[in-house]
Amino acid sequence: MATFLYKIGRLAFRRRHYVALMWVALLTLAGVGAASAPAAGNSSFSIPGTEAQKAFDLLEQRFPGMSADGATARVVFKAPSGEKMTGKANKATVRDTVKELRSGSEVTSVADPYTAHAVSKDGTIAYASVKYEVSGMELEDASRDALKAAAQDARDAGLTVEVGGDALTAAPETGSSEIIGIAVAAVVLVITFGSLLAAGFPLLTALIGVGIGVSTITALASALDLGTTTSTLASMIGLAVGIDYALFIVSRYRSELAEGREREEAAGRAVGTAGSAVVFAGLTVLIALVGLSVVNIPMLTKMGVAAAGTVAIAVLIALTLIPALLGYAGRRIKPTGEKSRLLGGGRKAKAGKPGGHGSHGKQTRPNMGTRWASFVVRRPVAVLLLGVIGLGAAAVPAASLELGLPDDGAQPTSTTQRRAYDLLSEGFGPGFNGPLMVVVDAKDSAHPKAAFTEVGDEIKGLKDVVTVTPAVPNKAGDTATITVVPNSKPSSTTTEDLVHAIRGKGADITSATDAKVLVTGSTAMNIDVSQRLNDALLPYLALVVGLAFLLLIVVFRSVLVPLKAALGFLLSVMAALGAVVAVFQWGWLSNLMNVEQTGPVMSMMPIFMVGVVFGLAMDYEVFLVTRMREAYVHGEKPSQAVVTGFRHGARVVTAAAVIMIAVFSGFIGSSESMIKMIGFGLAVAVFFDAFIVRMAIVPAVLALLGRRAWWLPRWLDRALPNVDVEGEGLRTAGDRHADPDGERELVRA
């Protein structure tokens, strides 16, 4: 591996014009594709195999043209103070609005509030239900614009008007905080490298990678049914790993220059060693993201695969474009220890190896990483206990984790969806925002009408039920729908209990009447999604951790090091989940995070955090521990190898973690609660994993294990392929590789 990547690095350095041209061409091609592709909205949402989805599918068959999963909107009207919605002028305004709404091209029906009994008991609030023929994910912008225009016309007439429902989906906005995150990354890179040029390379290549990835997603969005959240996630992860991967290779290149190597040779060795770590770190991220497909939620699968594609591009750019840019930079990229003139440099590096012996054998002052690692090696038990207890304390709130999917009640109060939600709760009760649709399939029943009546009567006797509408059968009379309004809000556990209670009654009804009872609607769908995600968490965790464990055994040629890496990851992800619960469920620091509404944590958060954080956590494990493994393989004692790994890698890993935290934190400013929560969770998880697990617990455990950390059964050692991540083969290959025709060797490799 190292030798092959070494040749790629030298080839890219020498043939930099072709490499740069290739990436510019790919960026241009992706940009043109994105610009010319048809516009695509949010992706369609389906959950194969769930009861709610089966009910939707049944309604499509038995109620042709009903568009059971079509978008809905509720235009909510409130009369001016001292007036009623039943007043003549207000009634005329509402009916004009209903008439305007019915003219929409995708509208299938609009219910007049005065004929549908949709006026509150006190007469101050009314609503018009609008039904569309396509889902909210597929609704055209023109239909949304018409909905907004109708609401505005009613406002101009003097009414308070708000619009709720899934028809008016707000596009997520990240705000200026995302730009601040990139700015912080730039500052950290300048401090790390002491050079504006060297700092600019990781940012430039990361932006190119994200540009290609997001443009490709945009170009394929219509064909593959990808939504806006997909590109947001891809940009979030692609930007973070793109900067980090380039950072490690540029840092290793400068270290090789400090060793006195020629620039082409240094580029080859940087790609051969740090590039090997990049490849395996990238593979762990890819495994974690692609593994999301085991959940069997198409939208989540698409998000994971799209983000994985962006990560793969980031790896390829780091291996090829970075050495090409280093070739263009020439002597303007200084060895480790030297600063550019612009930043007060011009002095020679004090040593060939930072924190070690200089090129003339002079001892230099140990750097911060060396001093910290030396302290941990001397006090491993104390550091280990402190780290584990600290993460354990942070994980305590995770025991109170409640899962759910956000509805309009989780929207900021500045949005019309949230204000409509609040008006409906005020006028009709909190459960009115999440009615349940019960579908009765009586095709196999001898007495369908009796079955419909029995289902309605059984539901009326359940707790937390406010209203049960009469059954509405289809033309064939073999299927009916019943609307149930709960007494509690859609995201509450009480409503979830009601859904399970109805389904429990359905089993008894089926045995008595041969009629099947299915519960659907957006609230039931959210409950089923949460259950699907909960059920998939352990299998997904086993798959991802298992595959990555095998991969790390190959990388480190050890059993205990990968085991320690996996256990450390579990600590950091549980602590991060605890922080998410404390902020988004308990409300701690909610004002600082601009969390207006606390409630259940998004259902996909745990499984998504497991996937993404595991991949990112293994980045730091690979980058840091391969340096230790490299020193151990070259003859150092285990404790000294730990210190050597920190001397070379701690500064860069710290910078990489700060950059990743800054990038993820930039998404906390998003108006979309899902993006906000993911950004916060990933930022906190990276902090815990990089600075507590990898920087404290890992060296403490390795110091305690000593040589046992690198133990591998002989039979397994013989069976495993030798991937040479440490670059042992470069000790001879690099010395003899001086011919200008490296391309021939690359082909033979």
mmCIF file of C-alpha atoms in Angstrom, residues 451-608:
data_model
loop_
_atom_site.group_PDB
_atom_site.id
_atom_site.type_symbol
_atom_site.label_atom_id
_atom_site.label_comp_id
_atom_site.label_asym_id
_atom_site.label_seq_id
_atom_site.Cartn_x
_atom_site.Cartn_y
_atom_site.Cartn_z
ATOM 1 C CA ALA A 451 -66.823 -4.245 11.040
ATOM 2 C CA PHE A 452 -66.531 -0.502 10.327
ATOM 3 C CA THR A 453 -68.943 0.293 13.159
ATOM 4 C CA GLU A 454 -67.193 -2.039 15.592
ATOM 5 C CA VAL A 455 -63.810 -0.464 14.906
ATOM 6 C CA GLY A 456 -65.203 3.005 15.566
ATOM 7 C CA ASP A 457 -66.865 1.896 18.808
ATOM 8 C CA GLU A 458 -63.713 0.173 20.053
ATOM 9 C CA ILE A 459 -61.581 3.275 19.405
ATOM 10 C CA LYS A 460 -64.080 5.556 21.204
ATOM 11 C CA GLY A 461 -63.539 3.535 24.354
ATOM 12 C CA LEU A 462 -59.788 4.114 24.426
ATOM 13 C CA LYS A 463 -58.020 6.696 26.567
ATOM 14 C CA ASP A 464 -56.705 9.945 25.064
ATOM 15 C CA VAL A 465 -59.333 9.980 22.287
ATOM 16 C CA VAL A 466 -61.197 13.252 21.684
ATOM 17 C CA THR A 467 -62.989 12.646 18.382
ATOM 18 C CA VAL A 468 -63.712 9.615 16.192
ATOM 19 C CA THR A 469 -65.336 10.432 12.853
ATOM 20 C CA PRO A 470 -67.828 8.048 11.205
ATOM 21 C CA ALA A 471 -66.306 5.537 8.797
ATOM 22 C CA VAL A 472 -66.015 6.699 5.179
ATOM 23 C CA PRO A 473 -66.168 3.637 2.864
ATOM 24 C CA ASN A 474 -64.907 3.422 -0.693
ATOM 25 C CA LYS A 475 -67.158 2.759 -3.715
ATOM 26 C CA ALA A 476 -66.752 -1.007 -3.398
ATOM 27 C CA GLY A 477 -67.720 -0.830 0.270
ATOM 28 C CA ASP A 478 -64.892 -3.130 1.334
ATOM 29 C CA THR A 479 -62.538 -0.506 2.817
ATOM 30 C CA ALA A 480 -63.151 2.533 5.028
ATOM 31 C CA THR A 481 -61.201 5.298 6.703
ATOM 32 C CA ILE A 482 -61.798 6.627 10.213
ATOM 33 C CA THR A 483 -60.167 9.804 11.541
ATOM 34 C CA VAL A 484 -59.138 9.806 15.203
ATOM 35 C CA VAL A 485 -58.139 13.008 17.005
ATOM 36 C CA PRO A 486 -56.015 12.352 20.133
ATOM 37 C CA ASN A 487 -56.063 14.505 23.235
ATOM 38 C CA SER A 488 -52.256 14.900 23.256
ATOM 39 C CA LYS A 489 -49.800 16.498 20.858
ATOM 40 C CA PRO A 490 -48.401 14.384 17.989
ATOM 41 C CA SER A 491 -44.871 13.971 19.387
ATOM 42 C CA SER A 492 -45.967 12.891 22.880
ATOM 43 C CA THR A 493 -45.539 9.388 24.262
ATOM 44 C CA THR A 494 -49.254 9.412 25.100
ATOM 45 C CA THR A 495 -50.134 9.629 21.404
ATOM 46 C CA GLU A 496 -47.672 6.830 20.668
ATOM 47 C CA ASP A 497 -49.386 4.687 23.302
ATOM 48 C CA LEU A 498 -52.743 5.407 21.649
ATOM 49 C CA VAL A 499 -51.436 4.212 18.252
ATOM 50 C CA HIS A 500 -50.248 0.956 19.828
ATOM 51 C CA ALA A 501 -53.566 0.590 21.656
ATOM 52 C CA ILE A 502 -55.565 0.935 18.419
ATOM 53 C CA ARG A 503 -53.330 -1.610 16.738
ATOM 54 C CA GLY A 504 -53.788 -3.909 19.711
ATOM 55 C CA LYS A 505 -57.571 -3.645 19.397
ATOM 56 C CA GLY A 506 -57.201 -4.288 15.677
ATOM 57 C CA ALA A 507 -55.825 -7.756 16.359
ATOM 58 C CA ASP A 508 -58.950 -8.657 18.362
ATOM 59 C CA ILE A 509 -61.239 -7.192 15.686
ATOM 60 C CA THR A 510 -59.486 -9.198 12.974
ATOM 61 C CA SER A 511 -60.055 -12.462 14.824
ATOM 62 C CA ALA A 512 -63.733 -11.592 15.355
ATOM 63 C CA THR A 513 -64.703 -10.086 11.976
ATOM 64 C CA ASP A 514 -61.848 -10.978 9.549
ATOM 65 C CA ALA A 515 -61.365 -7.226 8.989
ATOM 66 C CA LYS A 516 -57.840 -5.824 9.163
ATOM 67 C CA VAL A 517 -57.186 -2.565 11.002
ATOM 68 C CA LEU A 518 -54.219 -0.377 9.993
ATOM 69 C CA VAL A 519 -53.199 2.947 11.548
ATOM 70 C CA THR A 520 -51.501 5.540 9.352
ATOM 71 C CA GLY A 521 -51.099 9.299 8.910
ATOM 72 C CA SER A 522 -48.033 11.441 9.512
ATOM 73 C CA THR A 523 -48.078 10.827 13.271
ATOM 74 C CA ALA A 524 -48.272 7.044 12.894
ATOM 75 C CA MET A 525 -45.613 7.164 10.176
ATOM 76 C CA ASN A 526 -43.270 9.029 12.525
ATOM 77 C CA ILE A 527 -43.860 6.420 15.216
ATOM 78 C CA ASP A 528 -43.117 3.584 12.782
ATOM 79 C CA VAL A 529 -39.946 5.302 11.573
ATOM 80 C CA SER A 530 -38.746 5.673 15.154
ATOM 81 C CA GLN A 531 -39.402 1.999 15.808
ATOM 82 C CA ARG A 532 -37.605 0.974 12.612
ATOM 83 C CA LEU A 533 -34.566 3.028 13.598
ATOM 84 C CA ASN A 534 -34.549 1.624 17.131
ATOM 85 C CA ASP A 535 -34.734 -1.946 15.852
ATOM 86 C CA ALA A 536 -31.911 -1.359 13.359
ATOM 87 C CA LEU A 537 -29.485 0.287 15.802
ATOM 88 C CA LEU A 538 -27.880 -2.846 17.246
ATOM 89 C CA PRO A 539 -27.544 -4.721 13.910
ATOM 90 C CA TYR A 540 -26.103 -1.582 12.333
ATOM 91 C CA LEU A 541 -23.688 -1.089 15.209
ATOM 92 C CA ALA A 542 -22.562 -4.718 14.966
ATOM 93 C CA LEU A 543 -22.066 -4.473 11.195
ATOM 94 C CA VAL A 544 -20.147 -1.195 11.175
ATOM 95 C CA VAL A 545 -18.005 -1.855 14.230
ATOM 96 C CA GLY A 546 -17.380 -5.433 13.111
ATOM 97 C CA LEU A 547 -16.180 -4.488 9.628
ATOM 98 C CA ALA A 548 -14.088 -1.613 10.915
ATOM 99 C CA PHE A 549 -12.634 -3.873 13.627
ATOM 100 C CA LEU A 550 -11.433 -6.309 10.961
ATOM 101 C CA LEU A 551 -10.047 -3.430 8.913
ATOM 102 C CA LEU A 552 -8.138 -2.042 11.888
ATOM 103 C CA ILE A 553 -6.691 -5.472 12.674
ATOM 104 C CA VAL A 554 -5.169 -5.388 9.189
ATOM 105 C CA VAL A 555 -3.913 -1.817 9.668
ATOM 106 C CA PHE A 556 -2.411 -2.185 13.154
ATOM 107 C CA ARG A 557 -1.700 -5.948 13.118
ATOM 108 C CA SER A 558 -3.075 -6.137 16.625
ATOM 109 C CA VAL A 559 -6.217 -7.400 18.351
ATOM 110 C CA LEU A 560 -6.245 -5.207 21.440
ATOM 111 C CA VAL A 561 -5.661 -1.864 19.675
ATOM 112 C CA PRO A 562 -8.806 -2.164 17.490
ATOM 113 C CA LEU A 563 -10.768 -3.425 20.511
ATOM 114 C CA LYS A 564 -9.639 -0.418 22.517
ATOM 115 C CA ALA A 565 -10.566 1.857 19.600
ATOM 116 C CA ALA A 566 -14.105 0.441 19.442
ATOM 117 C CA LEU A 567 -14.670 0.702 23.206
ATOM 118 C CA GLY A 568 -13.371 4.276 23.217
ATOM 119 C CA PHE A 569 -15.798 5.117 20.427
ATOM 120 C CA LEU A 570 -18.738 3.763 22.435
ATOM 121 C CA LEU A 571 -17.722 5.997 25.336
ATOM 122 C CA SER A 572 -17.526 9.120 23.187
ATOM 123 C CA VAL A 573 -20.785 8.488 21.310
ATOM 124 C CA MET A 574 -22.714 7.828 24.543
ATOM 125 C CA ALA A 575 -21.304 11.018 26.059
ATOM 126 C CA ALA A 576 -22.287 12.942 22.923
ATOM 127 C CA LEU A 577 -25.825 11.527 23.056
ATOM 128 C CA GLY A 578 -25.976 12.644 26.677
ATOM 129 C CA ALA A 579 -25.059 16.176 25.621
ATOM 130 C CA VAL A 580 -27.738 16.126 22.893
ATOM 131 C CA VAL A 581 -30.370 15.028 25.415
ATOM 132 C CA ALA A 582 -29.290 17.731 27.887
ATOM 133 C CA VAL A 583 -29.611 20.515 25.288
ATOM 134 C CA PHE A 584 -32.458 19.474 22.978
ATOM 135 C CA GLN A 585 -34.598 17.449 25.395
ATOM 136 C CA TRP A 586 -33.888 18.969 28.810
ATOM 137 C CA GLY A 587 -33.268 22.494 27.544
ATOM 138 C CA TRP A 588 -29.809 23.130 29.022
ATOM 139 C CA LEU A 589 -28.083 25.972 27.142
ATOM 140 C CA SER A 590 -31.109 26.059 24.816
ATOM 141 C CA ASN A 591 -30.961 29.864 24.513
ATOM 142 C CA LEU A 592 -27.314 29.722 23.518
ATOM 143 C CA MET A 593 -28.080 27.095 20.866
ATOM 144 C CA ASN A 594 -31.243 28.931 19.737
ATOM 145 C CA VAL A 595 -33.394 25.898 20.552
ATOM 146 C CA GLU A 596 -36.887 27.367 20.885
ATOM 147 C CA GLN A 597 -38.744 24.126 21.502
ATOM 148 C CA THR A 598 -37.410 21.190 23.501
ATOM 149 C CA GLY A 599 -38.803 17.719 23.000
ATOM 150 C CA PRO A 600 -37.876 14.198 21.946
ATOM 151 C CA VAL A 601 -34.537 13.741 20.197
ATOM 152 C CA MET A 602 -34.857 13.081 16.480
ATOM 153 C CA SER A 603 -35.267 9.330 15.926
ATOM 154 C CA MET A 604 -32.472 8.978 13.408
ATOM 155 C CA MET A 605 -29.986 10.858 15.607
ATOM 156 C CA PRO A 606 -28.550 7.847 17.506
ATOM 157 C CA ILE A 607 -28.043 5.647 14.456
ATOM 158 C CA PHE A 608 -26.777 8.546 12.388
#
